[in-house]
Amino acid sequence: MQVNKFDLILLDADGTLFDFDRAEDFALGRTFAHYGFSYDAEVRDSYRTINRRLWQDFDQGKIGKPELLTARFRRLLDQYGLAADAAACNNYYLEQLAAGSQLLDGALEVCRRLAGSCFLAIATNGVSGTQKSRLAQSAIRPYIRQIIVSEDAGFAKPHAGFFEYALRLCGQREKSRTIIVGDNLDADIAGGADFGIATCWYNPAGRPNDRCVACDYVIRSLYELPGLIFPADAL
């Protein structure tokens, strides 16, 4: 008889299940074309640098979500001397991003494999409407039983309030039977560890854990995940 170590698996969305880089690049290109602006790899990389820093500030509670969403385009437009309304740019971008449901390698197969024995839930700090739209269009939708978004929870990862909300929404009472899988050492791994649930760092690029954030498991491929959930088992 197969015995699983965890009943509830919280899965981060972007960079863990969804190929966010592809979706983001597509959405940015469409947005710049809509406003008649030139778009290339330099613009994309500038946006990613700005966006990453703002999300780090958000994860640390330094700024709110509405401020983040507008500020990233205001700073990008200012950097290139482009005239457009930052809030309108962001809204159009999010509309395009909502169509980006491309999955990372192994996401579909692993979700299908785990769904028969575990409660799978997405746990994300993304924009609620965008994330729910992407999931609805995705091939993994039949296997995901719940989606937890920071906007709905009232707290963002790594805050304990986010994880409390997630377990309550999923009907899970046992922290020891819960694991979070994600690519973000701060929001996913440190947040989960501080809350008292098991953690699995998805690290396909083999990045160093410079700050020595404690994590229970590290995987380079999603195909490794079933072997952690089902001892002596592999996909």
Short mmCIF file of C-alpha atoms in Angstrom, two decimals:
data_model
loop_
_atom_site.label_atom_id
_atom_site.label_comp_id
_atom_site.label_asym_id
_atom_site.label_seq_id
_atom_site.Cartn_x
_atom_site.Cartn_y
_atom_site.Cartn_z
CA MET A 1 0.00 0.00 0.00
CA GLN A 2 1.37 3.41 -0.98
CA VAL A 3 1.75 5.85 1.91
CA ASN A 4 2.28 9.55 1.29
CA LYS A 5 4.23 11.73 3.71
CA PHE A 6 2.07 14.79 3.08
CA ASP A 7 -1.66 15.30 2.54
CA LEU A 8 -1.55 18.97 1.49
CA ILE A 9 0.93 20.27 -1.06
CA LEU A 10 1.10 24.04 -1.46
CA LEU A 11 2.58 24.85 -4.85
CA ASP A 12 3.95 28.25 -5.76
CA ALA A 13 2.73 29.43 -9.17
CA ASP A 14 5.26 31.52 -11.08
CA GLY A 15 8.64 29.93 -11.56
CA THR A 16 7.44 26.66 -10.03
CA LEU A 17 4.45 25.54 -12.10
CA PHE A 18 4.07 28.30 -14.68
CA ASP A 19 6.75 29.46 -17.10
CA PHE A 20 6.42 33.05 -16.01
CA ASP A 21 9.39 34.30 -18.04
CA ARG A 22 7.68 33.35 -21.31
CA ALA A 23 4.32 34.74 -20.23
CA GLU A 24 5.90 37.96 -19.00
CA ASP A 25 7.92 38.49 -22.18
CA PHE A 26 4.81 37.97 -24.31
CA ALA A 27 2.69 40.33 -22.20
CA LEU A 28 5.33 43.06 -22.16
CA GLY A 29 5.78 42.84 -25.92
CA ARG A 30 2.04 43.13 -26.48
CA THR A 31 1.81 46.07 -24.08
CA PHE A 32 4.61 48.04 -25.72
CA ALA A 33 3.17 47.32 -29.18
CA HIS A 34 -0.23 48.54 -28.00
CA TYR A 35 1.28 51.90 -27.03
CA GLY A 36 3.49 52.10 -30.12
CA PHE A 37 6.75 51.74 -28.19
CA SER A 38 9.79 49.75 -29.28
CA TYR A 39 10.40 46.59 -27.26
CA ASP A 40 13.55 44.50 -27.04
CA ALA A 41 15.58 42.39 -24.61
CA GLU A 42 17.07 45.48 -22.97
CA VAL A 43 13.62 46.83 -22.09
CA ARG A 44 12.53 43.41 -20.86
CA ASP A 45 15.57 43.05 -18.62
CA SER A 46 15.13 46.58 -17.25
CA TYR A 47 11.52 45.80 -16.38
CA ARG A 48 12.51 42.56 -14.68
CA THR A 49 15.10 44.32 -12.54
CA ILE A 50 12.58 46.97 -11.48
CA ASN A 51 9.83 44.43 -10.92
CA ARG A 52 12.02 42.06 -8.89
CA ARG A 53 13.12 44.82 -6.51
CA LEU A 54 9.55 45.99 -5.99
CA TRP A 55 8.32 42.45 -5.29
CA GLN A 56 11.13 42.06 -2.76
CA ASP A 57 9.90 45.23 -1.07
CA PHE A 58 6.37 43.83 -1.14
CA ASP A 59 7.47 40.51 0.39
CA GLN A 60 9.15 42.49 3.17
CA GLY A 61 6.04 44.57 3.79
CA LYS A 62 7.60 47.83 2.60
CA ILE A 63 5.01 48.63 -0.07
CA GLY A 64 1.47 47.60 -0.92
CA LYS A 65 0.29 45.72 -4.01
CA PRO A 66 -1.42 48.69 -5.75
CA GLU A 67 1.71 50.82 -5.33
CA LEU A 68 3.90 48.03 -6.68
CA LEU A 69 1.81 47.47 -9.80
CA THR A 70 1.83 51.11 -10.84
CA ALA A 71 5.39 51.92 -9.74
CA ARG A 72 6.99 49.25 -11.92
CA PHE A 73 5.64 50.82 -15.10
CA ARG A 74 6.14 54.38 -13.94
CA ARG A 75 9.83 53.67 -13.33
CA LEU A 76 10.22 51.81 -16.62
CA LEU A 77 8.53 54.55 -18.64
CA ASP A 78 10.61 57.22 -16.91
CA GLN A 79 13.81 55.27 -17.57
CA TYR A 80 13.17 55.29 -21.33
CA GLY A 81 11.48 58.69 -21.53
CA LEU A 82 8.17 57.25 -22.68
CA ALA A 83 4.87 59.09 -22.23
CA ALA A 84 1.98 56.92 -21.06
CA ASP A 85 -0.19 56.42 -18.01
CA ALA A 86 1.55 53.88 -15.77
CA ALA A 87 -1.66 52.52 -14.26
CA ALA A 88 -3.21 52.02 -17.71
CA CYS A 89 -0.04 50.27 -18.91
CA ASN A 90 -0.16 47.94 -15.96
CA ASN A 91 -3.83 47.13 -16.52
CA TYR A 92 -3.24 46.28 -20.17
CA TYR A 93 -0.19 44.22 -19.26
CA LEU A 94 -2.17 42.20 -16.71
CA GLU A 95 -4.84 41.49 -19.31
CA GLN A 96 -2.19 40.05 -21.61
CA LEU A 97 -0.48 38.19 -18.78
CA ALA A 98 -3.75 36.49 -17.82
CA ALA A 99 -3.57 34.57 -21.09
CA GLY A 100 -0.12 33.19 -20.28
CA SER A 101 -0.68 29.70 -18.93
CA GLN A 102 2.49 28.05 -20.25
CA LEU A 103 3.74 25.37 -17.86
CA LEU A 104 7.25 24.46 -16.84
CA ASP A 105 8.59 21.03 -17.71
CA GLY A 106 7.05 18.34 -15.55
CA ALA A 107 4.29 20.48 -14.03
CA LEU A 108 1.42 18.68 -15.74
CA GLU A 109 2.76 15.17 -15.24
CA VAL A 110 3.64 15.74 -11.59
CA CYS A 111 0.31 17.38 -10.73
CA ARG A 112 -1.51 14.50 -12.40
CA ARG A 113 0.62 11.99 -10.46
CA LEU A 114 0.09 13.63 -7.07
CA ALA A 115 -3.56 14.65 -7.35
CA GLY A 116 -4.89 11.16 -6.73
CA SER A 117 -3.42 10.98 -3.23
CA CYS A 118 -2.83 14.59 -2.16
CA PHE A 119 -4.73 17.86 -1.93
CA LEU A 120 -2.96 20.20 -4.37
CA ALA A 121 -3.29 23.95 -3.89
CA ILE A 122 -1.57 26.89 -5.52
CA ALA A 123 -0.16 29.43 -3.06
CA THR A 124 0.85 32.70 -4.68
CA ASN A 125 1.55 36.36 -4.03
CA GLY A 126 0.48 37.25 -7.55
CA VAL A 127 -2.48 39.33 -8.69
CA SER A 128 -5.70 37.46 -7.86
CA GLY A 129 -7.63 37.92 -11.10
CA THR A 130 -4.58 37.24 -13.25
CA GLN A 131 -3.57 34.08 -11.40
CA LYS A 132 -7.08 32.64 -11.38
CA SER A 133 -7.49 33.32 -15.09
CA ARG A 134 -4.19 31.64 -15.91
CA LEU A 135 -5.10 28.59 -13.84
CA ALA A 136 -8.53 28.35 -15.47
CA GLN A 137 -6.87 28.15 -18.90
CA SER A 138 -4.15 25.74 -17.82
CA ALA A 139 -3.91 22.00 -18.36
CA ILE A 140 -3.29 21.51 -14.62
CA ARG A 141 -6.67 22.98 -13.66
CA PRO A 142 -8.36 19.57 -13.09
CA TYR A 143 -5.72 18.64 -10.51
CA ILE A 144 -5.65 21.86 -8.45
CA ARG A 145 -8.31 21.86 -5.75
CA GLN A 146 -7.71 25.34 -4.35
CA ILE A 147 -5.86 28.55 -5.14
CA ILE A 148 -4.66 30.83 -2.36
CA VAL A 149 -3.75 34.38 -3.40
CA SER A 150 -2.28 36.99 -1.08
CA GLU A 151 -4.91 39.56 -2.09
CA ASP A 152 -7.65 37.23 -0.87
CA ALA A 153 -5.77 36.10 2.22
CA GLY A 154 -5.06 39.63 3.42
CA PHE A 155 -1.44 38.62 3.93
CA ALA A 156 1.44 37.86 1.58
CA LYS A 157 4.00 35.09 1.83
CA PRO A 158 6.12 34.86 3.98
CA HIS A 159 3.67 36.20 6.60
CA ALA A 160 2.27 33.52 8.90
CA GLY A 161 -1.22 34.89 8.24
CA PHE A 162 -0.98 33.73 4.64
CA PHE A 163 -0.20 30.17 5.66
CA GLU A 164 -2.86 30.14 8.36
CA TYR A 165 -5.40 31.24 5.75
CA ALA A 166 -4.15 28.61 3.30
CA LEU A 167 -4.49 25.71 5.73
CA ARG A 168 -7.90 26.89 6.86
CA LEU A 169 -9.13 27.24 3.28
CA CYS A 170 -7.86 23.77 2.44
CA GLY A 171 -9.35 22.20 5.56
CA GLN A 172 -5.94 21.12 6.83
CA ARG A 173 -5.34 20.95 10.58
CA GLU A 174 -1.98 19.18 10.65
CA LYS A 175 1.07 21.26 9.83
CA SER A 176 3.19 18.11 9.91
CA ARG A 177 1.26 16.78 6.90
CA THR A 178 1.75 19.94 4.84
CA ILE A 179 4.59 20.96 2.53
CA ILE A 180 5.19 24.03 0.40
CA VAL A 181 7.09 23.77 -2.89
CA GLY A 182 8.47 26.95 -4.39
CA ASP A 183 11.40 28.71 -6.01
CA ASN A 184 11.55 31.74 -3.70
CA LEU A 185 13.79 31.25 -0.67
CA ASP A 186 12.20 34.12 1.24
CA ALA A 187 8.49 33.96 0.44
CA ASP A 188 8.13 30.20 0.07
CA ILE A 189 10.90 28.50 2.00
CA ALA A 190 11.63 30.85 4.91
CA GLY A 191 7.93 31.62 5.21
CA GLY A 192 6.95 27.97 5.32
CA ALA A 193 9.73 27.05 7.74
CA ASP A 194 8.83 29.86 10.13
CA PHE A 195 5.21 28.73 10.05
CA GLY A 196 6.21 25.18 10.91
CA ILE A 197 5.47 23.26 7.71
CA ALA A 198 7.86 21.26 5.56
CA THR A 199 9.57 23.06 2.70
CA CYS A 200 10.90 22.06 -0.70
CA TRP A 201 13.02 24.52 -2.64
CA TYR A 202 12.59 24.15 -6.39
CA ASN A 203 15.98 25.25 -7.69
CA PRO A 204 16.38 24.20 -11.33
CA ALA A 205 19.30 26.55 -11.96
CA GLY A 206 21.29 25.28 -8.98
CA ARG A 207 21.51 28.70 -7.36
CA PRO A 208 23.54 28.87 -4.14
CA ASN A 209 21.68 29.27 -0.86
CA ASP A 210 23.95 32.14 0.17
CA ARG A 211 21.93 33.08 3.25
CA CYS A 212 21.67 29.47 4.41
CA VAL A 213 17.87 29.52 4.54
CA ALA A 214 16.80 26.27 6.17
CA CYS A 215 14.84 23.96 3.87
CA ASP A 216 13.85 20.32 4.21
CA TYR A 217 14.28 19.35 0.56
CA VAL A 218 15.89 20.73 -2.57
CA ILE A 219 14.95 19.57 -6.07
CA ARG A 220 16.34 20.54 -9.47
CA SER A 221 13.42 19.05 -11.41
CA LEU A 222 9.71 18.80 -10.67
CA TYR A 223 9.96 15.12 -11.60
CA GLU A 224 11.79 14.61 -8.29
CA LEU A 225 8.78 15.71 -6.25
CA PRO A 226 6.76 12.45 -6.23
CA GLY A 227 9.76 10.67 -4.75
CA LEU A 228 9.60 13.01 -1.74
CA ILE A 229 5.87 12.63 -1.27
CA PHE A 230 5.81 8.88 -1.75
CA PRO A 231 8.91 7.29 -0.12
CA ALA A 232 10.81 4.92 -2.39
CA ASP A 233 8.64 6.04 -5.31
CA ALA A 234 9.42 8.02 -8.43
CA LEU A 235 7.52 9.26 -11.44
#
